[in-house]
Amino acid sequence: MANASNRRNETIFVPGRLISHFNGRGRFEQAAGWSVLWDSEQSDLWDRGKPSPALVDLVESSSDLIPKPDPGIEHRPKALVPGCGKGYDVVMLALHGYDAYGLEVSQKGVVTARVHAAGQLAAPSKDNFSSASQGGRYPASEPGRVKFVVGDFFARDWESDCCSDDQGFAGFDLIYDYTFLCALLPEMRKDWARRMSELLAPCGVLVCLEFPLYKDLELPGPPWGLREGIYWDLLAGGGDGLIQDEAIAQDARQKPAKGPFIRLGYVKPERTYEIAKGTDMLSIWRLKERPRSG
Ligand SMILES: C[S@@+](CC[C@H](N)C(=O)[O-])C[C@H]1O[C@@H](n2cnc3c(N)ncnc32)[C@H](O)[C@@H]1O
């Protein structure tokens, strides 16, 4: 699909380095494909150099849609960033009081993230905070835990490395997805949604910074083009998210909501990365089934 060039709307699509690297790699060659890029120091292909401004603002906002660390209570919410890369968002969450875990399939990626975290925890850069928070409530007086784990999101063997006490793995209160879903082969999307439902604590929330919402759905990835309707189909609709047609993506929300998630919020962030061309959206999801109170 991506070997030379594709003609789309009279323009020639020329695959870049990342797409060419993954061209022809099947599902079971994806993880190794990412590790090769880390090992050959090519993380510049996706690295944005700072935490997500949209997530910084959400964490510092007064929104009660996501769990927030409470300074008076010892229990800290537990956050996961799957496919965390250099770990910018992991460190930022810890600086806001979360116990934050970063999952990476690449050993070299985890080593790189640990180096980044050590520097930032010692001397946090201003990118970790909104301009409104400078000199205010953040950074948290006691940052939460930062832990990077080597593992495959689609396997379960790493979950035991994310237990903060003797209680065993009880799920995450917050999971953040940025450029992880779009990094996966489309045929892996359904499993992405299933794993998200397994990894969330019963009252936890999944936050997606939806990207790239502008990219032609028929073009190859990574990043693979996504739409609001694809996230909806996967999480609320219970579908496989294999949508390449704009009209079908538009109509996805009309289908019966057979999926495990409910969307709590859908907002356009005031700040996000420039690469999004002004199209990024934040979606916030929780599981339908929640424990009964009392
Ligand atoms: C496009 S990069 C995004 C990195 C990070 N979210 C960021 O914003 O910088 C995708 C990352 O997911 C990692 N990854 C890919 N497949 C994975 C898997 N199955 N389990 C865990 N990590 C994976 C890759 O090594 C890569 O670092």
PDB file of C-alpha atoms and ligand atoms in Angstrom:
ATOM      1  CA  MET A   1       0.000   0.000   0.000  1.00  0.00           C
ATOM      2  CA  ALA A   2       2.806   2.439   0.807  1.00  0.00           C
ATOM      3  CA  ASN A   3       5.649   1.338  -1.441  1.00  0.00           C
ATOM      4  CA  ALA A   4       6.094   4.142  -3.936  1.00  0.00           C
ATOM      5  CA  SER A   5       3.402   6.762  -4.137  1.00  0.00           C
ATOM      6  CA  ASN A   6      -0.381   6.875  -4.073  1.00  0.00           C
ATOM      7  CA  ARG A   7      -2.558   9.264  -6.022  1.00  0.00           C
ATOM      8  CA  ARG A   8      -5.186  10.931  -3.812  1.00  0.00           C
ATOM      9  CA  ASN A   9      -7.329  13.859  -4.895  1.00  0.00           C
ATOM     10  CA  GLU A  10      -4.899  14.689  -7.671  1.00  0.00           C
ATOM     11  CA  THR A  11      -1.953  14.976  -5.232  1.00  0.00           C
ATOM     12  CA  ILE A  12       0.837  12.472  -5.026  1.00  0.00           C
ATOM     13  CA  PHE A  13       1.292  10.865  -1.619  1.00  0.00           C
ATOM     14  CA  VAL A  14       4.925  10.124  -0.890  1.00  0.00           C
ATOM     15  CA  PRO A  15       5.388   7.936   2.190  1.00  0.00           C
ATOM     16  CA  GLY A  16       7.827   9.290   4.728  1.00  0.00           C
ATOM     17  CA  ARG A  17      10.492   7.413   6.712  1.00  0.00           C
ATOM     18  CA  LEU A  18       8.110   6.068   9.359  1.00  0.00           C
ATOM     19  CA  ILE A  19       5.541   4.705   6.910  1.00  0.00           C
ATOM     20  CA  SER A  20       8.247   3.195   4.708  1.00  0.00           C
ATOM     21  CA  HIS A  21       9.830   1.511   7.732  1.00  0.00           C
ATOM     22  CA  PHE A  22       6.574  -0.289   8.562  1.00  0.00           C
ATOM     23  CA  ASN A  23       5.614  -1.069   4.975  1.00  0.00           C
ATOM     24  CA  GLY A  24       4.927  -4.805   4.655  1.00  0.00           C
ATOM     25  CA  ARG A  25       5.318  -5.560   8.379  1.00  0.00           C
ATOM     26  CA  GLY A  26       2.455  -7.650   9.701  1.00  0.00           C
ATOM     27  CA  ARG A  27       0.849  -7.499  13.109  1.00  0.00           C
ATOM     28  CA  PHE A  28       3.427  -9.702  14.795  1.00  0.00           C
ATOM     29  CA  GLU A  29       6.330  -7.663  13.413  1.00  0.00           C
ATOM     30  CA  GLN A  30       5.089  -4.341  14.753  1.00  0.00           C
ATOM     31  CA  ALA A  31       6.724  -4.427  18.186  1.00  0.00           C
ATOM     32  CA  ALA A  32      10.104  -5.358  16.718  1.00  0.00           C
ATOM     33  CA  GLY A  33       9.638  -2.589  14.153  1.00  0.00           C
ATOM     34  CA  TRP A  34       9.321   0.018  16.921  1.00  0.00           C
ATOM     35  CA  SER A  35      12.306  -1.396  18.788  1.00  0.00           C
ATOM     36  CA  VAL A  36      14.462  -1.113  15.664  1.00  0.00           C
ATOM     37  CA  LEU A  37      13.598   2.588  15.470  1.00  0.00           C
ATOM     38  CA  TRP A  38      14.488   3.137  19.130  1.00  0.00           C
ATOM     39  CA  ASP A  39      17.725   1.147  18.819  1.00  0.00           C
ATOM     40  CA  SER A  40      18.777   3.131  15.756  1.00  0.00           C
ATOM     41  CA  GLU A  41      17.951   6.439  17.502  1.00  0.00           C
ATOM     42  CA  GLN A  42      15.083   7.416  15.217  1.00  0.00           C
ATOM     43  CA  SER A  43      12.553   8.454  17.856  1.00  0.00           C
ATOM     44  CA  ASP A  44      12.676  11.931  16.289  1.00  0.00           C
ATOM     45  CA  LEU A  45      10.109  10.479  13.847  1.00  0.00           C
ATOM     46  CA  TRP A  46       7.348  10.961  16.437  1.00  0.00           C
ATOM     47  CA  ASP A  47       8.861  12.744  19.433  1.00  0.00           C
ATOM     48  CA  ARG A  48       7.127  16.079  20.185  1.00  0.00           C
ATOM     49  CA  GLY A  49       9.711  17.138  22.774  1.00  0.00           C
ATOM     50  CA  LYS A  50       7.313  18.040  25.567  1.00  0.00           C
ATOM     51  CA  PRO A  51       4.199  16.811  27.396  1.00  0.00           C
ATOM     52  CA  SER A  52       0.790  17.258  25.769  1.00  0.00           C
ATOM     53  CA  PRO A  53      -0.365  20.835  26.455  1.00  0.00           C
ATOM     54  CA  ALA A  54      -3.970  19.597  26.203  1.00  0.00           C
ATOM     55  CA  LEU A  55      -3.397  17.072  29.003  1.00  0.00           C
ATOM     56  CA  VAL A  56      -1.548  19.610  31.169  1.00  0.00           C
ATOM     57  CA  ASP A  57      -4.548  21.927  30.910  1.00  0.00           C
ATOM     58  CA  LEU A  58      -7.051  19.137  31.616  1.00  0.00           C
ATOM     59  CA  VAL A  59      -5.150  17.963  34.694  1.00  0.00           C
ATOM     60  CA  GLU A  60      -4.916  21.504  36.043  1.00  0.00           C
ATOM     61  CA  SER A  61      -8.515  22.406  35.180  1.00  0.00           C
ATOM     62  CA  SER A  62     -11.401  22.310  37.612  1.00  0.00           C
ATOM     63  CA  SER A  63     -13.023  19.539  35.534  1.00  0.00           C
ATOM     64  CA  ASP A  64     -14.326  16.660  37.636  1.00  0.00           C
ATOM     65  CA  LEU A  65     -14.371  14.318  34.633  1.00  0.00           C
ATOM     66  CA  ILE A  66     -10.973  12.889  35.528  1.00  0.00           C
ATOM     67  CA  PRO A  67      -9.687  11.653  38.897  1.00  0.00           C
ATOM     68  CA  LYS A  68      -7.395  14.182  40.552  1.00  0.00           C
ATOM     69  CA  PRO A  69      -4.870  13.733  43.341  1.00  0.00           C
ATOM     70  CA  ASP A  70      -6.242  15.073  46.589  1.00  0.00           C
ATOM     71  CA  PRO A  71      -3.541  16.671  48.755  1.00  0.00           C
ATOM     72  CA  GLY A  72      -5.398  15.615  51.938  1.00  0.00           C
ATOM     73  CA  ILE A  73      -5.655  11.937  50.989  1.00  0.00           C
ATOM     74  CA  GLU A  74      -2.741   9.549  50.875  1.00  0.00           C
ATOM     75  CA  HIS A  75      -4.065   7.403  48.010  1.00  0.00           C
ATOM     76  CA  ARG A  76      -2.861   8.813  44.725  1.00  0.00           C
ATOM     77  CA  PRO A  77      -4.668   8.105  41.479  1.00  0.00           C
ATOM     78  CA  LYS A  78      -2.720   5.682  39.315  1.00  0.00           C
ATOM     79  CA  ALA A  79      -2.097   6.711  35.714  1.00  0.00           C
ATOM     80  CA  LEU A  80      -0.860   4.736  32.693  1.00  0.00           C
ATOM     81  CA  VAL A  81       0.553   6.039  29.436  1.00  0.00           C
ATOM     82  CA  PRO A  82       0.791   3.100  27.002  1.00  0.00           C
ATOM     83  CA  GLY A  83       3.389   3.525  24.254  1.00  0.00           C
ATOM     84  CA  CYS A  84       4.784   6.377  26.331  1.00  0.00           C
ATOM     85  CA  GLY A  85       7.861   7.093  24.203  1.00  0.00           C
ATOM     86  CA  LYS A  86      10.301   9.310  26.060  1.00  0.00           C
ATOM     87  CA  GLY A  87       7.779   9.613  28.899  1.00  0.00           C
ATOM     88  CA  TYR A  88       6.938  13.340  28.777  1.00  0.00           C
ATOM     89  CA  ASP A  89       3.323  12.767  29.828  1.00  0.00           C
ATOM     90  CA  VAL A  90       4.296  10.231  32.498  1.00  0.00           C
ATOM     91  CA  VAL A  91       6.605  12.717  34.208  1.00  0.00           C
ATOM     92  CA  MET A  92       4.092  15.542  33.866  1.00  0.00           C
ATOM     93  CA  LEU A  93       1.388  13.437  35.535  1.00  0.00           C
ATOM     94  CA  ALA A  94       3.730  12.563  38.422  1.00  0.00           C
ATOM     95  CA  LEU A  95       4.558  16.250  38.862  1.00  0.00           C
ATOM     96  CA  HIS A  96       0.822  16.796  39.307  1.00  0.00           C
ATOM     97  CA  GLY A  97       0.625  14.145  42.026  1.00  0.00           C
ATOM     98  CA  TYR A  98      -0.348  10.981  40.119  1.00  0.00           C
ATOM     99  CA  ASP A  99       1.476   7.698  40.532  1.00  0.00           C
ATOM    100  CA  ALA A 100       2.410   7.463  36.881  1.00  0.00           C
ATOM    101  CA  TYR A 101       3.416   4.408  34.845  1.00  0.00           C
ATOM    102  CA  GLY A 102       4.799   4.448  31.323  1.00  0.00           C
ATOM    103  CA  LEU A 103       4.642   1.318  29.178  1.00  0.00           C
ATOM    104  CA  GLU A 104       7.047   0.819  26.295  1.00  0.00           C
ATOM    105  CA  VAL A 105       7.646  -2.194  24.117  1.00  0.00           C
ATOM    106  CA  SER A 106      11.238  -1.065  23.587  1.00  0.00           C
ATOM    107  CA  GLN A 107      13.926  -1.587  26.230  1.00  0.00           C
ATOM    108  CA  LYS A 108      15.905   1.310  24.763  1.00  0.00           C
ATOM    109  CA  GLY A 109      12.770   3.454  24.926  1.00  0.00           C
ATOM    110  CA  VAL A 110      12.448   2.742  28.638  1.00  0.00           C
ATOM    111  CA  VAL A 111      16.119   3.534  29.280  1.00  0.00           C
ATOM    112  CA  THR A 112      15.684   6.824  27.413  1.00  0.00           C
ATOM    113  CA  ALA A 113      12.513   7.641  29.361  1.00  0.00           C
ATOM    114  CA  ARG A 114      14.223   6.955  32.702  1.00  0.00           C
ATOM    115  CA  VAL A 115      17.010   9.394  31.843  1.00  0.00           C
ATOM    116  CA  HIS A 116      14.448  12.011  30.830  1.00  0.00           C
ATOM    117  CA  ALA A 117      12.450  11.475  34.037  1.00  0.00           C
ATOM    118  CA  ALA A 118      15.469  11.782  36.307  1.00  0.00           C
ATOM    119  CA  GLY A 119      16.340  15.155  34.806  1.00  0.00           C
ATOM    120  CA  GLN A 120      12.787  16.471  34.888  1.00  0.00           C
ATOM    121  CA  LEU A 121      12.038  15.352  38.428  1.00  0.00           C
ATOM    122  CA  ALA A 122      15.194  17.117  39.597  1.00  0.00           C
ATOM    123  CA  ALA A 123      14.497  20.294  37.621  1.00  0.00           C
ATOM    124  CA  PRO A 124      11.070  20.301  35.898  1.00  0.00           C
ATOM    125  CA  SER A 125      10.794  22.369  32.727  1.00  0.00           C
ATOM    126  CA  LYS A 126       7.949  24.882  32.422  1.00  0.00           C
ATOM    127  CA  ASP A 127       6.326  22.731  29.708  1.00  0.00           C
ATOM    128  CA  ASN A 128       5.031  20.510  32.491  1.00  0.00           C
ATOM    129  CA  PHE A 129       2.690  23.226  33.701  1.00  0.00           C
ATOM    130  CA  SER A 130       0.230  25.703  32.276  1.00  0.00           C
ATOM    131  CA  SER A 131       1.186  29.366  32.477  1.00  0.00           C
ATOM    132  CA  ALA A 132      -1.648  29.753  34.999  1.00  0.00           C
ATOM    133  CA  SER A 133      -0.056  27.252  37.375  1.00  0.00           C
ATOM    134  CA  GLN A 134       3.357  28.915  37.683  1.00  0.00           C
ATOM    135  CA  GLY A 135       3.937  29.791  41.321  1.00  0.00           C
ATOM    136  CA  GLY A 136       0.562  28.232  42.153  1.00  0.00           C
ATOM    137  CA  ARG A 137      -0.603  24.757  43.158  1.00  0.00           C
ATOM    138  CA  TYR A 138       1.791  22.883  40.867  1.00  0.00           C
ATOM    139  CA  PRO A 139       4.205  21.175  40.882  1.00  0.00           C
ATOM    140  CA  ALA A 140       2.716  19.004  43.631  1.00  0.00           C
ATOM    141  CA  SER A 141       4.784  19.322  46.799  1.00  0.00           C
ATOM    142  CA  GLU A 142       5.363  15.545  46.678  1.00  0.00           C
ATOM    143  CA  PRO A 143       5.445  14.259  43.082  1.00  0.00           C
ATOM    144  CA  GLY A 144       3.889  10.855  42.576  1.00  0.00           C
ATOM    145  CA  ARG A 145       5.761   7.756  41.584  1.00  0.00           C
ATOM    146  CA  VAL A 146       7.300   7.453  38.114  1.00  0.00           C
ATOM    147  CA  LYS A 147       7.815   3.957  36.810  1.00  0.00           C
ATOM    148  CA  PHE A 148       8.650   2.825  33.294  1.00  0.00           C
ATOM    149  CA  VAL A 149       7.892  -0.762  32.378  1.00  0.00           C
ATOM    150  CA  VAL A 150       9.036  -2.744  29.352  1.00  0.00           C
ATOM    151  CA  GLY A 151       6.093  -4.677  27.979  1.00  0.00           C
ATOM    152  CA  ASP A 152       3.692  -5.294  25.155  1.00  0.00           C
ATOM    153  CA  PHE A 153       0.364  -3.538  25.674  1.00  0.00           C
ATOM    154  CA  PHE A 154      -1.421  -6.576  24.208  1.00  0.00           C
ATOM    155  CA  ALA A 155       0.100  -9.001  26.725  1.00  0.00           C
ATOM    156  CA  ARG A 156      -0.683  -9.147  30.445  1.00  0.00           C
ATOM    157  CA  ASP A 157       2.693 -10.152  31.870  1.00  0.00           C
ATOM    158  CA  TRP A 158       3.734  -6.571  32.745  1.00  0.00           C
ATOM    159  CA  GLU A 159       0.637  -5.729  34.785  1.00  0.00           C
ATOM    160  CA  SER A 160       2.135  -7.143  37.988  1.00  0.00           C
ATOM    161  CA  ASP A 161       4.941  -4.544  37.649  1.00  0.00           C
ATOM    162  CA  CYS A 162       2.320  -1.824  38.112  1.00  0.00           C
ATOM    163  CA  CYS A 163       1.169  -2.710  41.629  1.00  0.00           C
ATOM    164  CA  SER A 164       1.920  -0.090  44.244  1.00  0.00           C
ATOM    165  CA  ASP A 165       1.067  -2.348  47.222  1.00  0.00           C
ATOM    166  CA  ASP A 166       0.373  -5.999  48.074  1.00  0.00           C
ATOM    167  CA  GLN A 167      -3.181  -5.825  46.758  1.00  0.00           C
ATOM    168  CA  GLY A 168      -2.315  -7.064  43.274  1.00  0.00           C
ATOM    169  CA  PHE A 169      -3.163  -5.336  40.031  1.00  0.00           C
ATOM    170  CA  ALA A 170      -6.403  -3.381  40.374  1.00  0.00           C
ATOM    171  CA  GLY A 171      -6.368  -1.304  37.209  1.00  0.00           C
ATOM    172  CA  PHE A 172      -5.573   2.321  36.462  1.00  0.00           C
ATOM    173  CA  ASP A 173      -7.599   5.366  37.465  1.00  0.00           C
ATOM    174  CA  LEU A 174      -6.469   7.274  34.394  1.00  0.00           C
ATOM    175  CA  ILE A 175      -5.127   6.032  31.061  1.00  0.00           C
ATOM    176  CA  TYR A 176      -3.859   8.519  28.518  1.00  0.00           C
ATOM    177  CA  ASP A 177      -3.599   7.696  24.820  1.00  0.00           C
ATOM    178  CA  TYR A 178      -1.725  10.020  22.531  1.00  0.00           C
ATOM    179  CA  THR A 179      -0.365   8.707  19.236  1.00  0.00           C
ATOM    180  CA  PHE A 180      -0.632   5.129  20.457  1.00  0.00           C
ATOM    181  CA  LEU A 181      -3.847   4.071  18.708  1.00  0.00           C
ATOM    182  CA  CYS A 182      -2.735   5.750  15.486  1.00  0.00           C
ATOM    183  CA  ALA A 183       0.600   3.907  15.718  1.00  0.00           C
ATOM    184  CA  LEU A 184      -1.116   0.505  15.559  1.00  0.00           C
ATOM    185  CA  LEU A 185      -2.131  -1.416  12.461  1.00  0.00           C
ATOM    186  CA  PRO A 186      -5.887  -0.865  11.953  1.00  0.00           C
ATOM    187  CA  GLU A 187      -6.519  -4.594  12.489  1.00  0.00           C
ATOM    188  CA  MET A 188      -5.174  -4.174  16.061  1.00  0.00           C
ATOM    189  CA  ARG A 189      -7.709  -1.477  17.019  1.00  0.00           C
ATOM    190  CA  LYS A 190     -10.337  -3.834  18.408  1.00  0.00           C
ATOM    191  CA  ASP A 191      -7.740  -5.370  20.722  1.00  0.00           C
ATOM    192  CA  TRP A 192      -6.636  -1.864  21.747  1.00  0.00           C
ATOM    193  CA  ALA A 193     -10.213  -1.168  22.911  1.00  0.00           C
ATOM    194  CA  ARG A 194     -10.481  -4.492  24.726  1.00  0.00           C
ATOM    195  CA  ARG A 195      -7.176  -3.961  26.527  1.00  0.00           C
ATOM    196  CA  MET A 196      -8.251  -0.462  27.560  1.00  0.00           C
ATOM    197  CA  SER A 197     -11.376  -1.948  29.143  1.00  0.00           C
ATOM    198  CA  GLU A 198      -9.270  -4.558  30.972  1.00  0.00           C
ATOM    199  CA  LEU A 199      -6.703  -2.054  32.224  1.00  0.00           C
ATOM    200  CA  LEU A 200      -9.064   0.575  33.623  1.00  0.00           C
ATOM    201  CA  ALA A 201     -10.113   0.409  37.256  1.00  0.00           C
ATOM    202  CA  PRO A 202     -13.929   0.229  37.536  1.00  0.00           C
ATOM    203  CA  CYS A 203     -14.196   3.972  38.182  1.00  0.00           C
ATOM    204  CA  GLY A 204     -11.233   4.940  36.004  1.00  0.00           C
ATOM    205  CA  VAL A 205     -11.252   7.089  32.890  1.00  0.00           C
ATOM    206  CA  LEU A 206      -9.584   6.798  29.516  1.00  0.00           C
ATOM    207  CA  VAL A 207      -8.469  10.104  28.008  1.00  0.00           C
ATOM    208  CA  CYS A 208      -7.666  10.155  24.286  1.00  0.00           C
ATOM    209  CA  LEU A 209      -6.079  13.083  22.538  1.00  0.00           C
ATOM    210  CA  GLU A 210      -7.565  12.189  19.168  1.00  0.00           C
ATOM    211  CA  PHE A 211      -4.970  12.443  16.380  1.00  0.00           C
ATOM    212  CA  PRO A 212      -4.578  12.602  13.409  1.00  0.00           C
ATOM    213  CA  LEU A 213      -8.128  13.670  12.617  1.00  0.00           C
ATOM    214  CA  TYR A 214      -7.073  15.400   9.397  1.00  0.00           C
ATOM    215  CA  LYS A 215      -5.306  12.545   7.658  1.00  0.00           C
ATOM    216  CA  ASP A 216      -6.961  10.769   4.715  1.00  0.00           C
ATOM    217  CA  LEU A 217      -8.366   7.485   6.051  1.00  0.00           C
ATOM    218  CA  GLU A 218      -7.173   5.578   2.995  1.00  0.00           C
ATOM    219  CA  LEU A 219      -3.539   6.541   3.373  1.00  0.00           C
ATOM    220  CA  PRO A 220      -1.064   4.214   5.064  1.00  0.00           C
ATOM    221  CA  GLY A 221       0.437   4.810   8.506  1.00  0.00           C
ATOM    222  CA  PRO A 222       1.759   5.134  11.050  1.00  0.00           C
ATOM    223  CA  PRO A 223       0.272   7.436  11.967  1.00  0.00           C
ATOM    224  CA  TRP A 224      -2.984   5.983  10.631  1.00  0.00           C
ATOM    225  CA  GLY A 225      -5.753   8.533  10.083  1.00  0.00           C
ATOM    226  CA  LEU A 226      -8.485   8.497  12.725  1.00  0.00           C
ATOM    227  CA  ARG A 227     -11.855  10.191  13.215  1.00  0.00           C
ATOM    228  CA  GLU A 228     -14.195  10.850  16.108  1.00  0.00           C
ATOM    229  CA  GLY A 229     -16.412   8.099  14.672  1.00  0.00           C
ATOM    230  CA  ILE A 230     -13.577   5.545  14.779  1.00  0.00           C
ATOM    231  CA  TYR A 231     -12.920   6.162  18.485  1.00  0.00           C
ATOM    232  CA  TRP A 232     -16.690   6.033  19.029  1.00  0.00           C
ATOM    233  CA  ASP A 233     -17.089   2.797  17.092  1.00  0.00           C
ATOM    234  CA  LEU A 234     -14.292   1.133  19.065  1.00  0.00           C
ATOM    235  CA  LEU A 235     -15.189   2.292  22.556  1.00  0.00           C
ATOM    236  CA  ALA A 236     -18.939   3.009  22.623  1.00  0.00           C
ATOM    237  CA  GLY A 237     -20.105   1.089  19.574  1.00  0.00           C
ATOM    238  CA  GLY A 238     -18.262  -2.183  20.212  1.00  0.00           C
ATOM    239  CA  GLY A 239     -17.080  -2.251  16.582  1.00  0.00           C
ATOM    240  CA  ASP A 240     -13.688  -2.989  15.087  1.00  0.00           C
ATOM    241  CA  GLY A 241     -12.893   0.612  14.089  1.00  0.00           C
ATOM    242  CA  LEU A 242     -11.977  -0.507  10.572  1.00  0.00           C
ATOM    243  CA  ILE A 243     -13.478   2.485   8.804  1.00  0.00           C
ATOM    244  CA  GLN A 244     -11.926   4.007   5.693  1.00  0.00           C
ATOM    245  CA  ASP A 245     -14.968   5.867   4.437  1.00  0.00           C
ATOM    246  CA  GLU A 246     -15.666   9.420   5.619  1.00  0.00           C
ATOM    247  CA  ALA A 247     -19.447   9.028   5.492  1.00  0.00           C
ATOM    248  CA  ILE A 248     -19.351   5.819   7.547  1.00  0.00           C
ATOM    249  CA  ALA A 249     -17.050   7.495  10.085  1.00  0.00           C
ATOM    250  CA  GLN A 250     -19.516  10.401  10.299  1.00  0.00           C
ATOM    251  CA  ASP A 251     -22.450   8.056  10.909  1.00  0.00           C
ATOM    252  CA  ALA A 252     -20.723   5.812  13.449  1.00  0.00           C
ATOM    253  CA  ARG A 253     -22.401   7.531  16.390  1.00  0.00           C
ATOM    254  CA  GLN A 254     -25.863   6.562  15.127  1.00  0.00           C
ATOM    255  CA  LYS A 255     -25.169   2.841  15.604  1.00  0.00           C
ATOM    256  CA  PRO A 256     -26.390   1.032  18.779  1.00  0.00           C
ATOM    257  CA  ALA A 257     -23.969   1.569  21.671  1.00  0.00           C
ATOM    258  CA  LYS A 258     -22.929  -2.051  22.253  1.00  0.00           C
ATOM    259  CA  GLY A 259     -19.412  -1.253  23.477  1.00  0.00           C
ATOM    260  CA  PRO A 260     -18.112  -1.207  27.043  1.00  0.00           C
ATOM    261  CA  PHE A 261     -17.507   2.573  27.245  1.00  0.00           C
ATOM    262  CA  ILE A 262     -19.547   5.720  27.742  1.00  0.00           C
ATOM    263  CA  ARG A 263     -18.143   9.015  26.533  1.00  0.00           C
ATOM    264  CA  LEU A 264     -18.180  11.556  29.335  1.00  0.00           C
ATOM    265  CA  GLY A 265     -16.814  14.520  27.448  1.00  0.00           C
ATOM    266  CA  TYR A 266     -15.615  15.685  24.032  1.00  0.00           C
ATOM    267  CA  VAL A 267     -13.755  18.971  23.971  1.00  0.00           C
ATOM    268  CA  LYS A 268     -11.521  20.945  21.691  1.00  0.00           C
ATOM    269  CA  PRO A 269      -8.397  21.741  23.682  1.00  0.00           C
ATOM    270  CA  GLU A 270      -7.304  25.353  23.757  1.00  0.00           C
ATOM    271  CA  ARG A 271      -3.673  24.284  23.459  1.00  0.00           C
ATOM    272  CA  THR A 272      -2.207  21.320  21.606  1.00  0.00           C
ATOM    273  CA  TYR A 273       0.706  20.480  19.314  1.00  0.00           C
ATOM    274  CA  GLU A 274       1.002  22.419  16.057  1.00  0.00           C
ATOM    275  CA  ILE A 275       1.220  19.226  14.005  1.00  0.00           C
ATOM    276  CA  ALA A 276      -2.525  18.683  14.605  1.00  0.00           C
ATOM    277  CA  LYS A 277      -3.382  21.608  12.292  1.00  0.00           C
ATOM    278  CA  GLY A 278      -6.014  22.713  14.798  1.00  0.00           C
ATOM    279  CA  THR A 279      -7.964  19.427  14.626  1.00  0.00           C
ATOM    280  CA  ASP A 280      -7.040  17.590  17.876  1.00  0.00           C
ATOM    281  CA  MET A 281      -9.938  16.692  20.170  1.00  0.00           C
ATOM    282  CA  LEU A 282      -9.927  15.337  23.714  1.00  0.00           C
ATOM    283  CA  SER A 283     -12.338  12.519  24.458  1.00  0.00           C
ATOM    284  CA  ILE A 284     -12.932  11.182  27.962  1.00  0.00           C
ATOM    285  CA  TRP A 285     -14.448   7.738  28.542  1.00  0.00           C
ATOM    286  CA  ARG A 286     -15.504   5.534  31.422  1.00  0.00           C
ATOM    287  CA  LEU A 287     -16.654   1.942  31.615  1.00  0.00           C
ATOM    288  CA  LYS A 288     -20.400   1.325  31.563  1.00  0.00           C
ATOM    289  CA  GLU A 289     -20.323  -1.279  34.298  1.00  0.00           C
ATOM    290  CA  ARG A 290     -19.310   0.263  37.602  1.00  0.00           C
ATOM    291  CA  PRO A 291     -19.395  -1.217  41.098  1.00  0.00           C
ATOM    292  CA  ARG A 292     -22.534  -0.422  43.080  1.00  0.00           C
ATOM    293  CA  SER A 293     -21.958   1.958  45.954  1.00  0.00           C
ATOM    294  CA  GLY A 294     -22.854   0.971  49.518  1.00  0.00           C
TER     295      GLY A 294
HETATM  296  C1  LIG B   1       4.103   7.099  17.855  1.00  0.00           C
HETATM  297  S1  LIG B   1       5.035   6.653  19.259  1.00  0.00           S
HETATM  298  C2  LIG B   1       4.277   7.695  20.506  1.00  0.00           C
HETATM  299  C3  LIG B   1       5.111   7.903  21.736  1.00  0.00           C
HETATM  300  C4  LIG B   1       4.515   8.798  22.789  1.00  0.00           C
HETATM  301  N1  LIG B   1       3.122   8.545  23.044  1.00  0.00           N
HETATM  302  C5  LIG B   1       4.769  10.234  22.465  1.00  0.00           C
HETATM  303  O1  LIG B   1       3.777  10.986  22.366  1.00  0.00           O
HETATM  304  O2  LIG B   1       5.927  10.623  22.334  1.00  0.00           O
HETATM  305  C6  LIG B   1       4.373   5.052  19.649  1.00  0.00           C
HETATM  306  C7  LIG B   1       5.133   4.396  20.779  1.00  0.00           C
HETATM  307  O3  LIG B   1       4.453   3.190  21.155  1.00  0.00           O
HETATM  308  C8  LIG B   1       5.410   2.184  21.396  1.00  0.00           C
HETATM  309  N2  LIG B   1       4.717   0.905  21.147  1.00  0.00           N
HETATM  310  C9  LIG B   1       4.333   0.421  19.950  1.00  0.00           C
HETATM  311  N3  LIG B   1       3.679  -0.750  20.102  1.00  0.00           N
HETATM  312  C10 LIG B   1       3.652  -1.004  21.428  1.00  0.00           C
HETATM  313  C11 LIG B   1       3.101  -2.058  22.208  1.00  0.00           C
HETATM  314  N4  LIG B   1       2.465  -3.101  21.647  1.00  0.00           N
HETATM  315  N5  LIG B   1       3.219  -1.995  23.560  1.00  0.00           N
HETATM  316  C12 LIG B   1       3.866  -0.947  24.147  1.00  0.00           C
HETATM  317  N6  LIG B   1       4.416   0.078  23.444  1.00  0.00           N
HETATM  318  C13 LIG B   1       4.310   0.060  22.105  1.00  0.00           C
HETATM  319  C14 LIG B   1       6.533   2.476  20.428  1.00  0.00           C
HETATM  320  O4  LIG B   1       7.777   1.914  20.817  1.00  0.00           O
HETATM  321  C15 LIG B   1       6.550   4.006  20.411  1.00  0.00           C
HETATM  322  O5  LIG B   1       7.445   4.525  21.351  1.00  0.00           O
END
